[in-house]
Structure formats: C-alpha cells, structure tokens
PDB file of C-alpha atoms in Angstrom:
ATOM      1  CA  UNK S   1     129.118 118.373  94.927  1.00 38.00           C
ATOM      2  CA  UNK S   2     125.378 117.740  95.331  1.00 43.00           C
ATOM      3  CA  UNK S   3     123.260 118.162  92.043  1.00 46.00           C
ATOM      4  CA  UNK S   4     119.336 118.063  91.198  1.00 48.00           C
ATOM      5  CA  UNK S   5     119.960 114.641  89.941  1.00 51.00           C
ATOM      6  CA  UNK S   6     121.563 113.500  92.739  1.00 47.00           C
ATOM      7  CA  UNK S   7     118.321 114.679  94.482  1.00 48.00           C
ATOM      8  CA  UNK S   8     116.222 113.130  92.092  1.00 51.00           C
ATOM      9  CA  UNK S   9     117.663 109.642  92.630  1.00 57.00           C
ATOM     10  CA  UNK S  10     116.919 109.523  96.266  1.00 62.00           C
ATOM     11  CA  UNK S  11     114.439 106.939  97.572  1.00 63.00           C
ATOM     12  CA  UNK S  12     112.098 109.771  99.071  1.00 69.00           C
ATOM     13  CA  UNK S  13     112.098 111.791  96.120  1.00 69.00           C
ATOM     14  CA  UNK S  14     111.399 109.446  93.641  1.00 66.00           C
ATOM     15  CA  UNK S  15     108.563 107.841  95.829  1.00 70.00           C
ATOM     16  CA  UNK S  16     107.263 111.485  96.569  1.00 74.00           C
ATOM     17  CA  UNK S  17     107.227 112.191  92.618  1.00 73.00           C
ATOM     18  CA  UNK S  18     105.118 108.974  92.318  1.00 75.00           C
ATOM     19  CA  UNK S  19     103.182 108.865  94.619  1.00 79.00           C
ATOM     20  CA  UNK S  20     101.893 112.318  95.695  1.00 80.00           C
ATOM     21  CA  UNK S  21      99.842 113.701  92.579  1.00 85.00           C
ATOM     22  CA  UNK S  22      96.880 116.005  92.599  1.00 85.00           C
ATOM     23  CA  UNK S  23      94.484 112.780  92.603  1.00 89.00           C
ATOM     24  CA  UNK S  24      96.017 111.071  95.805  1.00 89.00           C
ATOM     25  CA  UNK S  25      96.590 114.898  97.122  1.00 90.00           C
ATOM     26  CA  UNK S  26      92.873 115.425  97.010  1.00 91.00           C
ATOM     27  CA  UNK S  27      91.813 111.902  98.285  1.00 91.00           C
ATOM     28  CA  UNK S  28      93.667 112.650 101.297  1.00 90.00           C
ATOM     29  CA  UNK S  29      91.941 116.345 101.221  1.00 92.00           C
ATOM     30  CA  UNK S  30      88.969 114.987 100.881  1.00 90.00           C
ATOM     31  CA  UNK S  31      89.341 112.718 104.161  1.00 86.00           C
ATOM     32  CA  UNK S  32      90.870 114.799 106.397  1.00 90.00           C
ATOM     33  CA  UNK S  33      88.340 117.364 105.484  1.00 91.00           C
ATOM     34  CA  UNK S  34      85.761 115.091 106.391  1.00 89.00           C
ATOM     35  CA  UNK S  35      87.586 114.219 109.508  1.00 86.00           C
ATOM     36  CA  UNK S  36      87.746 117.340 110.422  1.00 90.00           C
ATOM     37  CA  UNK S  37      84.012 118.362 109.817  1.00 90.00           C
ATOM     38  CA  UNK S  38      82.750 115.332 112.450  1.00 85.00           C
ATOM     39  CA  UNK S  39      85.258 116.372 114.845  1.00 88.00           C
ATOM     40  CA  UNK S  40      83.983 119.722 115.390  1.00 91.00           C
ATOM     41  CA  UNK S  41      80.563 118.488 115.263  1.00 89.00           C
ATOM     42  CA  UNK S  42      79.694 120.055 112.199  1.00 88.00           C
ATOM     43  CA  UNK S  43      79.127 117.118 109.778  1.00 85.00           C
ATOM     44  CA  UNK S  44      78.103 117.796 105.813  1.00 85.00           C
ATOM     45  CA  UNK S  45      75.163 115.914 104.710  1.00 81.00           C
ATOM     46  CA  UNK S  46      75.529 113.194 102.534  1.00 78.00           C
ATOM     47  CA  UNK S  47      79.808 113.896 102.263  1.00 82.00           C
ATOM     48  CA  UNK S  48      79.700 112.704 106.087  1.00 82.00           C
ATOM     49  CA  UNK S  49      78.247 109.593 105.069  1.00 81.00           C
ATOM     50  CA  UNK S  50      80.447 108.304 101.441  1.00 85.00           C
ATOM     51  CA  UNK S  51      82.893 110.651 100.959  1.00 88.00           C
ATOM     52  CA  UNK S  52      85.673 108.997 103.352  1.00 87.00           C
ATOM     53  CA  UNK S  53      84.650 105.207 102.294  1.00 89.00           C
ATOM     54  CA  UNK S  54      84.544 106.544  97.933  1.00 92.00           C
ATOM     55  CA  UNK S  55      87.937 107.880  98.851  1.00 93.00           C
ATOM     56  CA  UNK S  56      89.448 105.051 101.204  1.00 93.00           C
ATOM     57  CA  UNK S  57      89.834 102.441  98.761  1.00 95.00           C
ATOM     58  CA  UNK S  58      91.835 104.542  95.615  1.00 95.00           C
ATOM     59  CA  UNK S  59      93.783 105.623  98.469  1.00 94.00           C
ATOM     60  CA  UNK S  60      94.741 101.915  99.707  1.00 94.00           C
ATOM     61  CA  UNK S  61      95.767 100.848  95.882  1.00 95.00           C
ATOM     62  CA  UNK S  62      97.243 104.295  94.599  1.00 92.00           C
ATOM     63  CA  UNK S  63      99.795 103.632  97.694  1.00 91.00           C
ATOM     64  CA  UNK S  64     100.339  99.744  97.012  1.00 91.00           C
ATOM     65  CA  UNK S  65     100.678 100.469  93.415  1.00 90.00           C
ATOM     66  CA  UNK S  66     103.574 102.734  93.842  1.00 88.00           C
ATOM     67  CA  UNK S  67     105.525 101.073  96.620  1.00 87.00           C
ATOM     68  CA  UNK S  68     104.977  97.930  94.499  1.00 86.00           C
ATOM     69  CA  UNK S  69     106.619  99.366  91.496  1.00 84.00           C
ATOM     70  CA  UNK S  70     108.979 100.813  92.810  1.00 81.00           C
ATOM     71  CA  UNK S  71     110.164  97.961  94.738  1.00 83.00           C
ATOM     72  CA  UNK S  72     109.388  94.960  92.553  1.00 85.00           C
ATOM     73  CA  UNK S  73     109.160  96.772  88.962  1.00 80.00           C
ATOM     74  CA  UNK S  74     112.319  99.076  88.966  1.00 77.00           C
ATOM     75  CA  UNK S  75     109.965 102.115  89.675  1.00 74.00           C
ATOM     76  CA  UNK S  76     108.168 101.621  86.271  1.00 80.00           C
ATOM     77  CA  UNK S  77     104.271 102.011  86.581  1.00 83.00           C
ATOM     78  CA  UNK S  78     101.971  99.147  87.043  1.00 83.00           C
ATOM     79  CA  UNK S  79      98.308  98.881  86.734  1.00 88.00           C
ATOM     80  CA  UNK S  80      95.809  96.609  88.836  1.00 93.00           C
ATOM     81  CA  UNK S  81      93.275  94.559  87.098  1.00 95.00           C
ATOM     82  CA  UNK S  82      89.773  95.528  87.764  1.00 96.00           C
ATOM     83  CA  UNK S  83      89.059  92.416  89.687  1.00 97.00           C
ATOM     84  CA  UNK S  84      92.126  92.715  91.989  1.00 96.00           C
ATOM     85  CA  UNK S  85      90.321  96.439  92.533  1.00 96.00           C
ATOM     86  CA  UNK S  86      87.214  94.648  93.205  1.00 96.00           C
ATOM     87  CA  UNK S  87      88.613  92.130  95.597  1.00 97.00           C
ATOM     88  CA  UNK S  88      90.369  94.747  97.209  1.00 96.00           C
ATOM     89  CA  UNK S  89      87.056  96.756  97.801  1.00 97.00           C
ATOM     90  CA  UNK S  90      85.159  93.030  98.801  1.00 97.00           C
ATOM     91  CA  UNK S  91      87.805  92.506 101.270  1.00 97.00           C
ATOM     92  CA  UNK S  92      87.544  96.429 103.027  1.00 95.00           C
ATOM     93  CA  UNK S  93      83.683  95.935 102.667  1.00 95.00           C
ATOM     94  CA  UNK S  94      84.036  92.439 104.508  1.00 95.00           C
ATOM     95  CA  UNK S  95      86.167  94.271 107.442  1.00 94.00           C
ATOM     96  CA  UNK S  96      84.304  97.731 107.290  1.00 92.00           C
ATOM     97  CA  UNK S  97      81.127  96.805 107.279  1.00 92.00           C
ATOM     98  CA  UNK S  98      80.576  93.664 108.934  1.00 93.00           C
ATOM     99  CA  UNK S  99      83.324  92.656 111.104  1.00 93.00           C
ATOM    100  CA  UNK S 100      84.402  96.018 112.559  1.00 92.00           C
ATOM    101  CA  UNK S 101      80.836  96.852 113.406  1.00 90.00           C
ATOM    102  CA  UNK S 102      80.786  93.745 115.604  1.00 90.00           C
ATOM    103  CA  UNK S 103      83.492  95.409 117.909  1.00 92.00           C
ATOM    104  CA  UNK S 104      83.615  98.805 117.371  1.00 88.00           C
ATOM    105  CA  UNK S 105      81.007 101.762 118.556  1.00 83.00           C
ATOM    106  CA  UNK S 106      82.351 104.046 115.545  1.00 77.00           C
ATOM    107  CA  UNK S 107      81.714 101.694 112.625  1.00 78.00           C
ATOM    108  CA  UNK S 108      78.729 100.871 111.483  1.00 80.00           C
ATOM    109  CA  UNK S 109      77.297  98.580 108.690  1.00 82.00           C
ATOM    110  CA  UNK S 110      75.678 100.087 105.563  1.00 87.00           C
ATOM    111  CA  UNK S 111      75.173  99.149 102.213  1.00 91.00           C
ATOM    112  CA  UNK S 112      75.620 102.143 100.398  1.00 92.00           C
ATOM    113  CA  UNK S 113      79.210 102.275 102.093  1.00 92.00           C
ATOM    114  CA  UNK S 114      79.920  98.782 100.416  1.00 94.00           C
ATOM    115  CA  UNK S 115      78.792 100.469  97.608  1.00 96.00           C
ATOM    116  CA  UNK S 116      80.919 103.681  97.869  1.00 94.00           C
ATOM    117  CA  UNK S 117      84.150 101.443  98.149  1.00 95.00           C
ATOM    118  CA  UNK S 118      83.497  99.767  94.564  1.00 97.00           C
ATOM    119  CA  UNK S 119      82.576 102.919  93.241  1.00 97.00           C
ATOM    120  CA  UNK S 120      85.648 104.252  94.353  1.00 96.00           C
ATOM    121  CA  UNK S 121      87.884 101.149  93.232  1.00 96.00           C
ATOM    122  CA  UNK S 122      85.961 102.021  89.656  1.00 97.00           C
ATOM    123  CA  UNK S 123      87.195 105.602  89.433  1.00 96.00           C
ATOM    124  CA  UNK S 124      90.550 104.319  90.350  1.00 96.00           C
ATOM    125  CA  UNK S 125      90.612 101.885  87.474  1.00 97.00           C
ATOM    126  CA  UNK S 126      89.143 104.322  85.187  1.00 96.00           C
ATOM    127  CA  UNK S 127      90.710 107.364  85.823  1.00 95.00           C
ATOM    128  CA  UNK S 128      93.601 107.640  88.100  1.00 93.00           C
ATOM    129  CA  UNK S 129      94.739 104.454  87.327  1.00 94.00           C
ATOM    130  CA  UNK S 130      95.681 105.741  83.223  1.00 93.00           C
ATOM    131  CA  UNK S 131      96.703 109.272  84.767  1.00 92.00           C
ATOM    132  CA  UNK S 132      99.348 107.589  86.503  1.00 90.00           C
ATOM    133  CA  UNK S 133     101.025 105.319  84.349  1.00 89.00           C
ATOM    134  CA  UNK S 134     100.612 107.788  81.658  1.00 88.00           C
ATOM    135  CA  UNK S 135     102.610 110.161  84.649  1.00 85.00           C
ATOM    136  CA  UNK S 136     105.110 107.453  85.202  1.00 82.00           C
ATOM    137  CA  UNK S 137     106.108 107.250  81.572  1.00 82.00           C
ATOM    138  CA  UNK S 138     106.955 110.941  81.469  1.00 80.00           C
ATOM    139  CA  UNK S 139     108.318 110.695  84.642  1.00 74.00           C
ATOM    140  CA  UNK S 140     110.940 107.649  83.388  1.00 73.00           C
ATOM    141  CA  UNK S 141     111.860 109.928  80.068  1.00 77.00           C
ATOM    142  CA  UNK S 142     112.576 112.858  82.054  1.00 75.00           C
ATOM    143  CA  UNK S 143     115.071 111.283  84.315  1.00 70.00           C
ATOM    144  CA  UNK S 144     116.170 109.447  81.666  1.00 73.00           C
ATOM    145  CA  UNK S 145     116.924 112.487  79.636  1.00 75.00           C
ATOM    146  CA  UNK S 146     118.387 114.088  83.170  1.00 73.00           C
ATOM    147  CA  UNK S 147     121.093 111.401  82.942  1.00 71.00           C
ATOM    148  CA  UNK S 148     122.190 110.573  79.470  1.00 67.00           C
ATOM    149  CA  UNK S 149     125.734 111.135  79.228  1.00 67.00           C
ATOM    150  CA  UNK S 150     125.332 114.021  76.063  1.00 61.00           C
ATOM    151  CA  UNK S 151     123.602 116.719  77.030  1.00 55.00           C
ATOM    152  CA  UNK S 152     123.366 118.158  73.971  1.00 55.00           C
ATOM    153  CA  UNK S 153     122.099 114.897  72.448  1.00 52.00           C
ATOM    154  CA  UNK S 154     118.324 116.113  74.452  1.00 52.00           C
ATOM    155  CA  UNK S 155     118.175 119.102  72.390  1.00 51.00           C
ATOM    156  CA  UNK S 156     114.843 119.289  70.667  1.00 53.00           C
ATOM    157  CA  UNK S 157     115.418 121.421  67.423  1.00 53.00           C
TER     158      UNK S 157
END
C-alpha cells in the first residue's frame, strides 16, 4: 500500500520540494506578471524595463542548481561561487544584449539590463542562494527522520 513516504521519494516530488520555494515562486511571478502587463499594452514604468532581466538570471541558476544536485550530488544542496554567478550573468549579457539584438526586433541592447542581470546573480548569491541550502538541510533531516527504521527513536522529549 502507497504511503507519504513512498510519495516523498518520487523524482517529481523531491525535485518539486527543491526546487519550487517562495523565492523561485515569485521570480516566476514576477515575470509572468511582467509578461502579462506588455501584452495587454499596459506596461509599468521602470518594472517593464529590469524587472524580467533582475529576475532572469536567479531563475537560470536556482533551476541548474537543483537539477545539478539532485543528479550529480545525491539531492544534497550545492552552492555556486560568485564568479560562476558572474560568468553566468556575462554570458546572458553577451547573448541578451548584443547578439540577440543583431537578429531580433524584440531585444534590444541596454546597459542597465547588463546591469540588472549581475544585480540579480548578486541577490542570488546573497540571499537565495543561503535560503536554500539552509532549506535543503532541513529538507535531508526530515526525510531522513521519515525513514529511520524506529519511529520512536524521532521522539523529541
């Protein structure tokens, strides 16, 4: 018969736990919001402009930090180095802003935007980046609580 830990050791489940947390949630809020906003031709000044490209970046390494851990780390919680954040946010500045503009009508080149993706790749480092590994941690003593063969033996006192 089917438990909550079987549930809880499913490959969707585990990467949903990781990877969806109020952070990521609210990057993705925050994009499709703004998405939405130049869509109906009603654009927000100044959020119209930065708010996708501060939010594109945490979103690119939140999601390659979790797949990579749980695929090369046995789902335990890695961080990024602040100059792997920083290449990361060269490299989309590079495509973004230079090369895309070349070929595209809908992107164009801007130096604040180059400027939004490191700032973004900053608050990852500094804030979401410690929330989740912290998160991870709690995550990894929970399940491992879940399974340990004496249940009475996770009785706090």
């Amino acid at each position: 018969m089917w438990s909550y830990r079987n549930v809880n050791r499913s490959v969707f489940c585990t990467l949903s736990k990781e990877l969806f947390d109020g952070l990521f949630i609210f990057y993705w809020f925050c994009w499709f919001f703004i998405r939405f906003s130049r869509s109906a031709n009603a654009p927000i000044p100044y959020l119209n402009n930065w708010l996708t490209d501060l939010v594109f970046v945490p979103i690119i390494i939140h999601f390659s930090s979790v797949i990579g851990s749980f695929l090369f780390n046995k789902n335990r919680a890695h961080g990024y180095p602040l100059y792997q954040i920083w290449t990361i946010s060269f490299l989309v500045s590079i495509l973004f802003e230079w090369i895309m503009p070349k070929y595209t009508s809908y992107n164009t080149g801007d130096i604040i935007d180059i400027l939004a993706y490191f700032s973004g790749g900053l608050f990852y480092f500094c804030f979401h980046q410690p929330y989740y590994i912290r998160r991870n941690f709690q995550l990894a003593q929970q399940q491992e609580a879940a399974s340990s063969p004496n249940p009475d033996a996770n009785v706090v006192p």
